[in-house]
mmCIF file of C-alpha atoms in Angstrom:
data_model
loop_
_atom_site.group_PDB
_atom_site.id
_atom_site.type_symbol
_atom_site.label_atom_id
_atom_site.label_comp_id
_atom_site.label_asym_id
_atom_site.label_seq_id
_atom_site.Cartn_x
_atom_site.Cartn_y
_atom_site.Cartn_z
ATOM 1 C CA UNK B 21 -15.355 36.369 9.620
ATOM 2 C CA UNK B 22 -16.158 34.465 6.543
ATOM 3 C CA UNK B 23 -17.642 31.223 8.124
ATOM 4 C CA UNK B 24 -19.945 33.637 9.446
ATOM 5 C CA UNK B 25 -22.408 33.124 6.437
ATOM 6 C CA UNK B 26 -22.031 29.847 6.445
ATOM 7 C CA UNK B 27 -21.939 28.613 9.856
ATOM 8 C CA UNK B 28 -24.434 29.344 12.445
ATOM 9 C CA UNK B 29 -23.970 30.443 15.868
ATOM 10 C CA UNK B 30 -25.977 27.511 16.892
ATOM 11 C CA UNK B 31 -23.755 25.133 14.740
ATOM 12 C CA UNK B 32 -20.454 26.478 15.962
ATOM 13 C CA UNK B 33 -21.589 26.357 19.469
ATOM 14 C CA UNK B 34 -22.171 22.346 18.549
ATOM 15 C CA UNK B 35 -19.043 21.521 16.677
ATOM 16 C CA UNK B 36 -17.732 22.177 20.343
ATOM 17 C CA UNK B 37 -20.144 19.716 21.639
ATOM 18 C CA UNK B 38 -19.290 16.782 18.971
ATOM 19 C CA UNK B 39 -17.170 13.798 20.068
ATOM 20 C CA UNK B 40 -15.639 11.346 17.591
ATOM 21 C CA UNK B 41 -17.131 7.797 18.269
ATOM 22 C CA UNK B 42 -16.097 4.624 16.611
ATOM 23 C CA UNK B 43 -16.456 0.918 17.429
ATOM 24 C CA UNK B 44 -13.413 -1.274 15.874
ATOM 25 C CA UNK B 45 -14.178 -5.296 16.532
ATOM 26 C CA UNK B 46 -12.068 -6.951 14.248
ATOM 27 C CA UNK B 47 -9.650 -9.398 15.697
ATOM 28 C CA UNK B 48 -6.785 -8.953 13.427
ATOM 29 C CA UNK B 49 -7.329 -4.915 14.259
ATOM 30 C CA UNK B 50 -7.961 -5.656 18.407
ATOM 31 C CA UNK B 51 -5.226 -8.012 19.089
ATOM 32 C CA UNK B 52 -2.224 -7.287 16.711
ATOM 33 C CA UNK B 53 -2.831 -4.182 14.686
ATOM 34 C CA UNK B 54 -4.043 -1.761 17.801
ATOM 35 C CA UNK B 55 -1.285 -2.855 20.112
ATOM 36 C CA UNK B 56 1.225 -1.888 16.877
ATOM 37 C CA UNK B 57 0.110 1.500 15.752
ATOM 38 C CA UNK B 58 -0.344 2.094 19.904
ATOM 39 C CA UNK B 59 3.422 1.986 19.654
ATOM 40 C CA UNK B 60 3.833 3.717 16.888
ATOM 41 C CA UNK B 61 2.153 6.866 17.968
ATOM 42 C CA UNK B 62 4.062 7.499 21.157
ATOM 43 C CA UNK B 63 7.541 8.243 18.706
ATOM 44 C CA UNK B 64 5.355 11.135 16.236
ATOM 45 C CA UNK B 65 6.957 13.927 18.114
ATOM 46 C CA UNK B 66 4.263 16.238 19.066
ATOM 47 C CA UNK B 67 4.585 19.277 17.234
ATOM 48 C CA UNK B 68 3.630 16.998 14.047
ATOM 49 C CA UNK B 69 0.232 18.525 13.125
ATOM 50 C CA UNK B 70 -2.196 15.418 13.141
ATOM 51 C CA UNK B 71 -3.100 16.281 9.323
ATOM 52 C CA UNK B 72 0.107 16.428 8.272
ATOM 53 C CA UNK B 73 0.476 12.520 9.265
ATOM 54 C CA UNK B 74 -3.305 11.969 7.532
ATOM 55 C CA UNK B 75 -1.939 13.992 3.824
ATOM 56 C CA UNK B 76 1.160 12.159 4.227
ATOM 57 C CA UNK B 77 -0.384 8.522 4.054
ATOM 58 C CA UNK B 78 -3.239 9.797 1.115
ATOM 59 C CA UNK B 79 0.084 11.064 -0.768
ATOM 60 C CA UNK B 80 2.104 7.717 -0.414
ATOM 61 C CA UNK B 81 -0.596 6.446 -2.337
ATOM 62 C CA UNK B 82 -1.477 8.337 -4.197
ATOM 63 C CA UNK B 83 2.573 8.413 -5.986
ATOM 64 C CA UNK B 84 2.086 5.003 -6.308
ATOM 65 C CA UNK B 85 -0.731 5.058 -8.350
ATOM 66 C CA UNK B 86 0.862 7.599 -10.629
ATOM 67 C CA UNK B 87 3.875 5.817 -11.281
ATOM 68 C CA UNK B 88 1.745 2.737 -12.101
ATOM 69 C CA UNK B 89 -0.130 4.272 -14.479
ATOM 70 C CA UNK B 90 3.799 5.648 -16.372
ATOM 71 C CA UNK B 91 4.446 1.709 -16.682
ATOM 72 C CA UNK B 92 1.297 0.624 -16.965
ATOM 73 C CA UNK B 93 -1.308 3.001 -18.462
ATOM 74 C CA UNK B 94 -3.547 0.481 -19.982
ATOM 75 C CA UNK B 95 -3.180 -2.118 -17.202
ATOM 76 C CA UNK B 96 -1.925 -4.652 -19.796
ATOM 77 C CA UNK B 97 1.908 -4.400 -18.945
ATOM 78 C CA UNK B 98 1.500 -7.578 -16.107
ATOM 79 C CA UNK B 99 0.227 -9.613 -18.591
ATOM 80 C CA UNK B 100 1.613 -8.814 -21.771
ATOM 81 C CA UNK B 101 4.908 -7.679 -20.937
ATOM 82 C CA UNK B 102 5.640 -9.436 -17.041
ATOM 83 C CA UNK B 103 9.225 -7.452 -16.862
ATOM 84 C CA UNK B 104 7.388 -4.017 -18.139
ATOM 85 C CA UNK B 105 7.125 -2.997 -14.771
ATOM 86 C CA UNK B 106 10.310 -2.776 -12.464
ATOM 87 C CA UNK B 107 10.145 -4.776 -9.045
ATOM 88 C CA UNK B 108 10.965 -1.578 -7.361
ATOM 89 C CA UNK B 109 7.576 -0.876 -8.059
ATOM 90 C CA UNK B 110 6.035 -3.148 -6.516
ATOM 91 C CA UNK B 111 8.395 -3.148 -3.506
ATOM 92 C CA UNK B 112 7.429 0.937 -2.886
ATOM 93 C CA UNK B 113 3.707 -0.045 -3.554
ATOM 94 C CA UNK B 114 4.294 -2.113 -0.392
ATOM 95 C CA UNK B 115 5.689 0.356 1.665
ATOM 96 C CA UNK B 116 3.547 3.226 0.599
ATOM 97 C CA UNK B 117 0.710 0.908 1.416
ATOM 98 C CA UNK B 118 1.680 -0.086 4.778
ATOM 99 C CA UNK B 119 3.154 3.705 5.706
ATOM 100 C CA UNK B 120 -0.451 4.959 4.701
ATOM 101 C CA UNK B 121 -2.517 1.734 6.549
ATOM 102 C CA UNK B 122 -0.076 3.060 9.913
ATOM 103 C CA UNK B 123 -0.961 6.984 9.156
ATOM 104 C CA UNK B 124 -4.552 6.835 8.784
ATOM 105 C CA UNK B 125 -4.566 4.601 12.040
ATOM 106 C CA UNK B 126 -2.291 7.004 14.230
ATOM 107 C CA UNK B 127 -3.704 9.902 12.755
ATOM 108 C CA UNK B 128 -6.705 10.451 15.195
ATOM 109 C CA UNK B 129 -4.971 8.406 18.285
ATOM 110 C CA UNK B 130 -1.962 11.723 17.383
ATOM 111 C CA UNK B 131 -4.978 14.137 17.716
ATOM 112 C CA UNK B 132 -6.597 12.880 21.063
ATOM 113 C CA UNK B 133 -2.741 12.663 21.964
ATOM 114 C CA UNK B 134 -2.344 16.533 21.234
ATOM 115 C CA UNK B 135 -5.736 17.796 22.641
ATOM 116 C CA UNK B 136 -6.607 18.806 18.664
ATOM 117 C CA UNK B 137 -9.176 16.345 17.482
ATOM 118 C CA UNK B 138 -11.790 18.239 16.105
ATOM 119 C CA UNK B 139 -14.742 17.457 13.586
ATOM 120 C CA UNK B 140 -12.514 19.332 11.007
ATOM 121 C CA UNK B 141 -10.010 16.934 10.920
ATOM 122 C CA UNK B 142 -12.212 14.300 11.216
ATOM 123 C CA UNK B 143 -13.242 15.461 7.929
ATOM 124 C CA UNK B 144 -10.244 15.729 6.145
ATOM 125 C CA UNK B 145 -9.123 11.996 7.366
ATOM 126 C CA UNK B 146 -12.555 10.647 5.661
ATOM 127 C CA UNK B 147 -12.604 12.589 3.053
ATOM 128 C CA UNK B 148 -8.991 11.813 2.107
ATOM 129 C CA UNK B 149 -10.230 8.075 2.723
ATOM 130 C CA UNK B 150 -12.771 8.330 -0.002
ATOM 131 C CA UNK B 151 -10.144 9.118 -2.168
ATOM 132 C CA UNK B 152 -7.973 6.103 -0.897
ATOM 133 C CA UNK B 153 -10.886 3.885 -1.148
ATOM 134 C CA UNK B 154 -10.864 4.911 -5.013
ATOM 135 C CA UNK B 155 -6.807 4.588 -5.850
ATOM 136 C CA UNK B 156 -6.392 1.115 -3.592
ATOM 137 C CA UNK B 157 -8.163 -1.027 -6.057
ATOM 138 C CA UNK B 158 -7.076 0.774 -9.369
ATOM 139 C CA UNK B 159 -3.617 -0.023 -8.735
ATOM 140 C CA UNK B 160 -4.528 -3.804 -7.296
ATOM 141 C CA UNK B 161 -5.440 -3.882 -11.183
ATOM 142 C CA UNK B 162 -2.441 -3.061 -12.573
ATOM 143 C CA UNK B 163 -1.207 -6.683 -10.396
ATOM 144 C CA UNK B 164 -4.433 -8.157 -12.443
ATOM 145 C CA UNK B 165 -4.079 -7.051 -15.601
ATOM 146 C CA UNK B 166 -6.691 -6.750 -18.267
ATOM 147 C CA UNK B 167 -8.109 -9.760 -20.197
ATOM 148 C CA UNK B 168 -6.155 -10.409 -22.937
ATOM 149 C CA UNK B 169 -7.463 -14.032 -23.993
ATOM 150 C CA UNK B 170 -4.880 -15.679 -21.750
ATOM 151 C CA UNK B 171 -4.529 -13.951 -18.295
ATOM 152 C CA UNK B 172 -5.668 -11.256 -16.688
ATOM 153 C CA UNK B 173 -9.748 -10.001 -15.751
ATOM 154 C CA UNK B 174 -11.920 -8.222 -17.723
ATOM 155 C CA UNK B 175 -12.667 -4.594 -17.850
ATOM 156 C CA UNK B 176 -16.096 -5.269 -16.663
ATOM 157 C CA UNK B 177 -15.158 -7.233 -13.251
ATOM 158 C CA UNK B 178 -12.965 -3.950 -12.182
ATOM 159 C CA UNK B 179 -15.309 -1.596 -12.702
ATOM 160 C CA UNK B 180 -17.757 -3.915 -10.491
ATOM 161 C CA UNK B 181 -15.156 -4.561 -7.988
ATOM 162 C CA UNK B 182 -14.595 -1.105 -7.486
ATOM 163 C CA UNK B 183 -18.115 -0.524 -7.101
ATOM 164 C CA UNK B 184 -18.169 -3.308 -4.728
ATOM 165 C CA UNK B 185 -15.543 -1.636 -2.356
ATOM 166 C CA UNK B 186 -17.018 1.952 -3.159
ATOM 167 C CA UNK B 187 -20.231 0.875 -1.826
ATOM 168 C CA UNK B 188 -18.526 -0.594 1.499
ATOM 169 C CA UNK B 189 -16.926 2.564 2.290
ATOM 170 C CA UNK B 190 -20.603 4.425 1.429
ATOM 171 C CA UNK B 191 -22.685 2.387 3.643
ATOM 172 C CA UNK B 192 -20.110 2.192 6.476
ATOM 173 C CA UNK B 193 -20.772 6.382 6.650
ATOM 174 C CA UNK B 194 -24.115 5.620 6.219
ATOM 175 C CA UNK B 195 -24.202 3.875 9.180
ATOM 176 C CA UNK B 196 -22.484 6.070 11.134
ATOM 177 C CA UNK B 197 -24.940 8.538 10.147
ATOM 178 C CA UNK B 198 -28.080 6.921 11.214
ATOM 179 C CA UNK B 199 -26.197 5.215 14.533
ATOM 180 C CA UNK B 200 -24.009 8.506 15.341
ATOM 181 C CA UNK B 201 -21.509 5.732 15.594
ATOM 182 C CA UNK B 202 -18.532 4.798 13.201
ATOM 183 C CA UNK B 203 -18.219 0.948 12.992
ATOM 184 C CA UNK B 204 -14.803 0.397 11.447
ATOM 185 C CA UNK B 205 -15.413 -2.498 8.807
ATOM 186 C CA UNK B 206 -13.711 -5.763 9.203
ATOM 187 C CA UNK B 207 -12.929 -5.678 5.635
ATOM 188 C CA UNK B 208 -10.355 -2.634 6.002
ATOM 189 C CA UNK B 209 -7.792 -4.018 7.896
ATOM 190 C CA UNK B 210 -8.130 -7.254 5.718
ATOM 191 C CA UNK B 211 -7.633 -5.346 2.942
ATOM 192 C CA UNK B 212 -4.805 -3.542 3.733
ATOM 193 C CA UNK B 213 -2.824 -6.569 4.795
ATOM 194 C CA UNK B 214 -3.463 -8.362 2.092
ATOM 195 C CA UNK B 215 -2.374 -5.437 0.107
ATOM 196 C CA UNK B 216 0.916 -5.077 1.339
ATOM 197 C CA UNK B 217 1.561 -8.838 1.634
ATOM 198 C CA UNK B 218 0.306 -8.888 -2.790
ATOM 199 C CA UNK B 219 3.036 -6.239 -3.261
ATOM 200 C CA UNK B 220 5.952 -7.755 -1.608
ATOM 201 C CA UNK B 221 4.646 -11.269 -2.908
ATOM 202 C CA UNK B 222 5.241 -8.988 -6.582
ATOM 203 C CA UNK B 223 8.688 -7.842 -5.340
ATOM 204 C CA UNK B 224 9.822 -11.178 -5.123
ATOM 205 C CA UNK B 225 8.103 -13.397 -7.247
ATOM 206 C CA UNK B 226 7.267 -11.294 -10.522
ATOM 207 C CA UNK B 227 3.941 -10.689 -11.618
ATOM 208 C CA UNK B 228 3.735 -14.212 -12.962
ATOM 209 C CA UNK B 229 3.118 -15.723 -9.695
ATOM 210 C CA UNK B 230 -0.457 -14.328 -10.207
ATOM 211 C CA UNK B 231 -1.045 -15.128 -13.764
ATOM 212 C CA UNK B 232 -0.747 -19.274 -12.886
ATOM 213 C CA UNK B 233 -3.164 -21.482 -12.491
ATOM 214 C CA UNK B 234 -3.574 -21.934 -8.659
ATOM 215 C CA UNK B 235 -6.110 -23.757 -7.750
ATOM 216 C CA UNK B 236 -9.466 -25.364 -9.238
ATOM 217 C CA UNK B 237 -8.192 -23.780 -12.375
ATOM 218 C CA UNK B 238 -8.438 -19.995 -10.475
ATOM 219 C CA UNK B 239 -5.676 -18.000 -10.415
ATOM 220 C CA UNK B 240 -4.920 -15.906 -7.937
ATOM 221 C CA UNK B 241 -6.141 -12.733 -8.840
ATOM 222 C CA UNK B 242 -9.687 -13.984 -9.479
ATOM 223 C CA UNK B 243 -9.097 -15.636 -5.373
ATOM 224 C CA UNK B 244 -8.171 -12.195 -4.424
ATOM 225 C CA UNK B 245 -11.204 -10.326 -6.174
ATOM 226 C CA UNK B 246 -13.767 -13.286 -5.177
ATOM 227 C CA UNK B 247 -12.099 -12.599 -1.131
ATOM 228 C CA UNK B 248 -12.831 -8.822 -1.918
ATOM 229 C CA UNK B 249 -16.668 -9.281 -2.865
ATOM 230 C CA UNK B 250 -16.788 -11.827 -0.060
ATOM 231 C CA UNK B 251 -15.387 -9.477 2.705
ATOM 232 C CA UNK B 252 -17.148 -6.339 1.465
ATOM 233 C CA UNK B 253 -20.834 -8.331 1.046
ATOM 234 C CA UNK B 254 -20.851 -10.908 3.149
ATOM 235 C CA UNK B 255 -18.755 -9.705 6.102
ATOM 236 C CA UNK B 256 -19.269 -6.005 6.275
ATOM 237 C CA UNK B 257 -22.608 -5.233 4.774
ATOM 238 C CA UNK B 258 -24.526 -7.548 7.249
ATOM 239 C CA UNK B 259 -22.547 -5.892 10.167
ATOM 240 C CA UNK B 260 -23.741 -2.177 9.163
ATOM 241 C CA UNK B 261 -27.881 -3.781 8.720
ATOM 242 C CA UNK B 262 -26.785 -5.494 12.356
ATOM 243 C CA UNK B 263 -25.645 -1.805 13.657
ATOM 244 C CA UNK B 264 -28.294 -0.001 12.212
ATOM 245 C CA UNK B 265 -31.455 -2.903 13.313
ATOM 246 C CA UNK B 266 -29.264 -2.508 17.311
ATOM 247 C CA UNK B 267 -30.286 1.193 17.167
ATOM 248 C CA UNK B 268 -33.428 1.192 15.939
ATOM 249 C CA UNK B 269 -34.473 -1.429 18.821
ATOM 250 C CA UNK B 270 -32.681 0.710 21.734
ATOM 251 C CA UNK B 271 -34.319 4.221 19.985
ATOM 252 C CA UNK B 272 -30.972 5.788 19.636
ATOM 253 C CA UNK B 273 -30.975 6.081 15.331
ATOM 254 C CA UNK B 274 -30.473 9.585 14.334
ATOM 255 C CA UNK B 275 -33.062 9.985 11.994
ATOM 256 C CA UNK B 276 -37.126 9.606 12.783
ATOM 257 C CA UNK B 277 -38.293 8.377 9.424
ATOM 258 C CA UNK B 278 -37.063 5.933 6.905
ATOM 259 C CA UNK B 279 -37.005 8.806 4.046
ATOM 260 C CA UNK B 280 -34.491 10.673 6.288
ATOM 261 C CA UNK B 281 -32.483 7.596 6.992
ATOM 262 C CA UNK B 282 -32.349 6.276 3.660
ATOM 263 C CA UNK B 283 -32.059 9.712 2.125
ATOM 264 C CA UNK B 284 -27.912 9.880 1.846
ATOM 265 C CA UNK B 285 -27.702 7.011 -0.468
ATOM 266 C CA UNK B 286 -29.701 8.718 -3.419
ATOM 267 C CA UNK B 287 -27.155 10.354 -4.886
ATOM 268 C CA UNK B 288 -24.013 8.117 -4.928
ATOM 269 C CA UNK B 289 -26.802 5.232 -6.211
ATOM 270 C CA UNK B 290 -27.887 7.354 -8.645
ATOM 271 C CA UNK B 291 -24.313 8.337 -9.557
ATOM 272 C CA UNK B 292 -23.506 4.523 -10.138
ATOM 273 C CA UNK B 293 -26.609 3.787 -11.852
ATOM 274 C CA UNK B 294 -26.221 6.443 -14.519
ATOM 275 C CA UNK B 295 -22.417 5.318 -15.131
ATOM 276 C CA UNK B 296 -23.459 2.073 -15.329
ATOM 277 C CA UNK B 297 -26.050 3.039 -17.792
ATOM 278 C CA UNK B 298 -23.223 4.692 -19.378
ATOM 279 C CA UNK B 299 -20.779 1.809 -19.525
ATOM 280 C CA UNK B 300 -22.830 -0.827 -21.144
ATOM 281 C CA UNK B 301 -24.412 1.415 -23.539
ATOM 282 C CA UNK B 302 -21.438 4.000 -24.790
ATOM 283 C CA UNK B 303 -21.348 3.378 -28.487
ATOM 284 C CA UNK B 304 -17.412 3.963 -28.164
ATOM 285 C CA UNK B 305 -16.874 1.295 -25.526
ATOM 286 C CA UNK B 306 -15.534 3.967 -23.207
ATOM 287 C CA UNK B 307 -14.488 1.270 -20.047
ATOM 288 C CA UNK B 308 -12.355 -0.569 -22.503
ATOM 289 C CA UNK B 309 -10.968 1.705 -24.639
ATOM 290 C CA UNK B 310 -10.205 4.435 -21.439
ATOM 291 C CA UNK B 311 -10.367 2.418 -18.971
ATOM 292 C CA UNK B 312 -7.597 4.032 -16.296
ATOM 293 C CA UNK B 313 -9.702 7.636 -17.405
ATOM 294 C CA UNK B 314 -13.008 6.596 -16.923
ATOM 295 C CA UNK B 315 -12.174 4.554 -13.641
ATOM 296 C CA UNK B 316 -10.024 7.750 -12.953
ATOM 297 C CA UNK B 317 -13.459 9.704 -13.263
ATOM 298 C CA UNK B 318 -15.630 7.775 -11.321
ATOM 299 C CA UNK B 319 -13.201 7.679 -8.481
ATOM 300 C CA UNK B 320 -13.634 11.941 -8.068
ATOM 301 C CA UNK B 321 -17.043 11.886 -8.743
ATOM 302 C CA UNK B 322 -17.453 9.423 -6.096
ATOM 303 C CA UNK B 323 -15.413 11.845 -3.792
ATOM 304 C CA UNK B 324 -17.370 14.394 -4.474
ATOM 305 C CA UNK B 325 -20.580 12.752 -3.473
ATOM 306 C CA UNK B 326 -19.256 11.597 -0.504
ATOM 307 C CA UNK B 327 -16.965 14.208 0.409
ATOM 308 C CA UNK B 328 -20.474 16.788 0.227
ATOM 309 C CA UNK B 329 -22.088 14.469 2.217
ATOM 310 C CA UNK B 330 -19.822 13.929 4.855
ATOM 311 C CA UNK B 331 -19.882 17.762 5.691
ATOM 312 C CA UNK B 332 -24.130 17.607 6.143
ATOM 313 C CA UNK B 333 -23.502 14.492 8.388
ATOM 314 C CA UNK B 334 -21.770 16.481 10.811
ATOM 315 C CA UNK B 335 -24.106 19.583 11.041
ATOM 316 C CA UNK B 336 -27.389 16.443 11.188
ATOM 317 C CA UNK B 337 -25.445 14.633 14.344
ATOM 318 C CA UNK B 338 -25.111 18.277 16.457
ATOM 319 C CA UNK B 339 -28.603 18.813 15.944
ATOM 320 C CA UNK B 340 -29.517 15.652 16.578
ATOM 321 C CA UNK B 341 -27.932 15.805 19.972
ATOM 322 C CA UNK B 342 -30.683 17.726 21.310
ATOM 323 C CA UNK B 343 -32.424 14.429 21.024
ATOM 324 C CA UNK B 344 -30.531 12.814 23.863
ATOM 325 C CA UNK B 345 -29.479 15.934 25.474
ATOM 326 C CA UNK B 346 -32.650 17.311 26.862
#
């Protein structure tokens, strides 16, 4: 068969072995989300493959961001031009939003449901989320808008922000690859309520409502990026350090030396370092004169990485099973 080159005997034989693990704390996810999508799942009828509901949510989103970027290809229609962009937009960014956050949470309780969880789909749901992780803040920025003297942030803060959440999603796999172990960051489910709730506030209100002065002289937009940063650094960071420092002191990490556990963030920091490089000294200003391409770019490149890496994670854990398994 053609896996056969690819795939060991020994691998296959642990693919059957591997077992999806994942810790979710978060309060808002524990006591009011959980009970929700537990709901939820029981209607999916269960000939629905489990990666059909997965696709489904990525594609929501992924429409979304395409029909932003018809009205609103430069990301200066919310501040130049407030009526630019029709409130149907914002209403179906909403429910795309919120249909996707409900997908990718039934997804794998659907899969444990039907008896086909498997380290395949496991892969397609996170490596669909890396593309999610990508789209989710480049169309918060249409909402934004672009400096323009008046209103709006500046090309430079989105292309930080998104490195900000990027770099969530990369050390949260990170962690589970050191700990075996996903932790689900508390800064998901944050995000993805306060993502729907920006989208309906939109619908009703007009993009205005975001380019006023709200308080201390900060408008809302610059609340909701500063909350990002906050959530993302201060919230989830220090819980994957806490993870990782809980394994090391019961001797369950994955990896044996600190060059093998630090080794999977070379090349997405590299890959940020180099467009960084890139961004402050392209002689044709490429952030602000293509700023939906170049964003665009970085988002698939930052797939890529992560998709690639993904894949090795899983083939690392089943060997290191043997560890505990003897």
């Amino acid at each position: 068969m053609w896996y056969i080159q690819y795939v060991t005997a020994q691998q296959l034989a642990g693919f059957r072995q591997y077992k999806y693990r994942a810790v979710d704390s978060n309060p808002l996810s524990v006591y009011i989300m959980q009970p929700l999508w537990n709901r939820i799942v029981k209607i999916v009828p269960l000939w629905i493959a489990p990666n059909l509901l997965t696709l489904t949510g990525f594609l929501m989103i992924l429409i979304h961001y395409f029909i932003l970027s018809i009205y609103d290809w430069d990301y200066t229609a919310s501040g130049s031009s407030p009526g630019l962009i029709p409130t149907w937009v914002w209403g179906f960014g909403a429910f795309a939003s919120f249909l996707a956050y409900t997908l990718d949470s039934v997804d794998g309780k659907h899969a444990r449901r039907t008896q086909s969880s498997s380290p395949l789909g496991e892969l397609f749901d996170h490596g669909l989320d890396s593309w999610a992780t990508s789209i989710f803040p480049l169309s918060f920025f249409s909402v934004c808008s672009r400096d323009n003297g008046k209103v709006g942030v500046p090309v430079s803060t989105m292309y930080f922000s998104w490195i900000v959440i990027s770099l969530n999603f990369m050390f949260s796999h990170w962690e589970k690859y050191n700990t075996g172990v996903l932790f689900l960051p508390w800064g998901y489910d944050i995000s993805q309520v306060v993502t729907v709730g920006m989208y309906l506030l939109t619908a009703v209100f007009g993009v205005d409502v975001w380019h006023r002065p709200f308080i201390f002289g900060y408008y809302l937009t610059d609340i909701l990026i500063m909350l990002i940063i906050v959530c993302c650094v201060f919230i989830s960071l220090p819980q994957t350090f806490y993870n990782i420092h809980l394994a090391y002191g019961k001797r369950t990490l994955l990896k044996d030396s600190l060059y093998e556990g630090l080794l999977p963030l070379l090349s997405p920091m590299l890959l940020f370092t180099l467009l960084t490089i890139w961004v402050f000294l392209s002689p044709s200003e490429i952030l602000v004169k293509q700023t939906r391409l170049f964003l665009w770019m970085v988002g698939v490149m930052f797939s890529n990485v992560i998709g690639k890496q993904l894949s090795q994670h899983f083939n690392i854990y089943i060997f290191s099973l043997k560890k505990y398994t003897k």
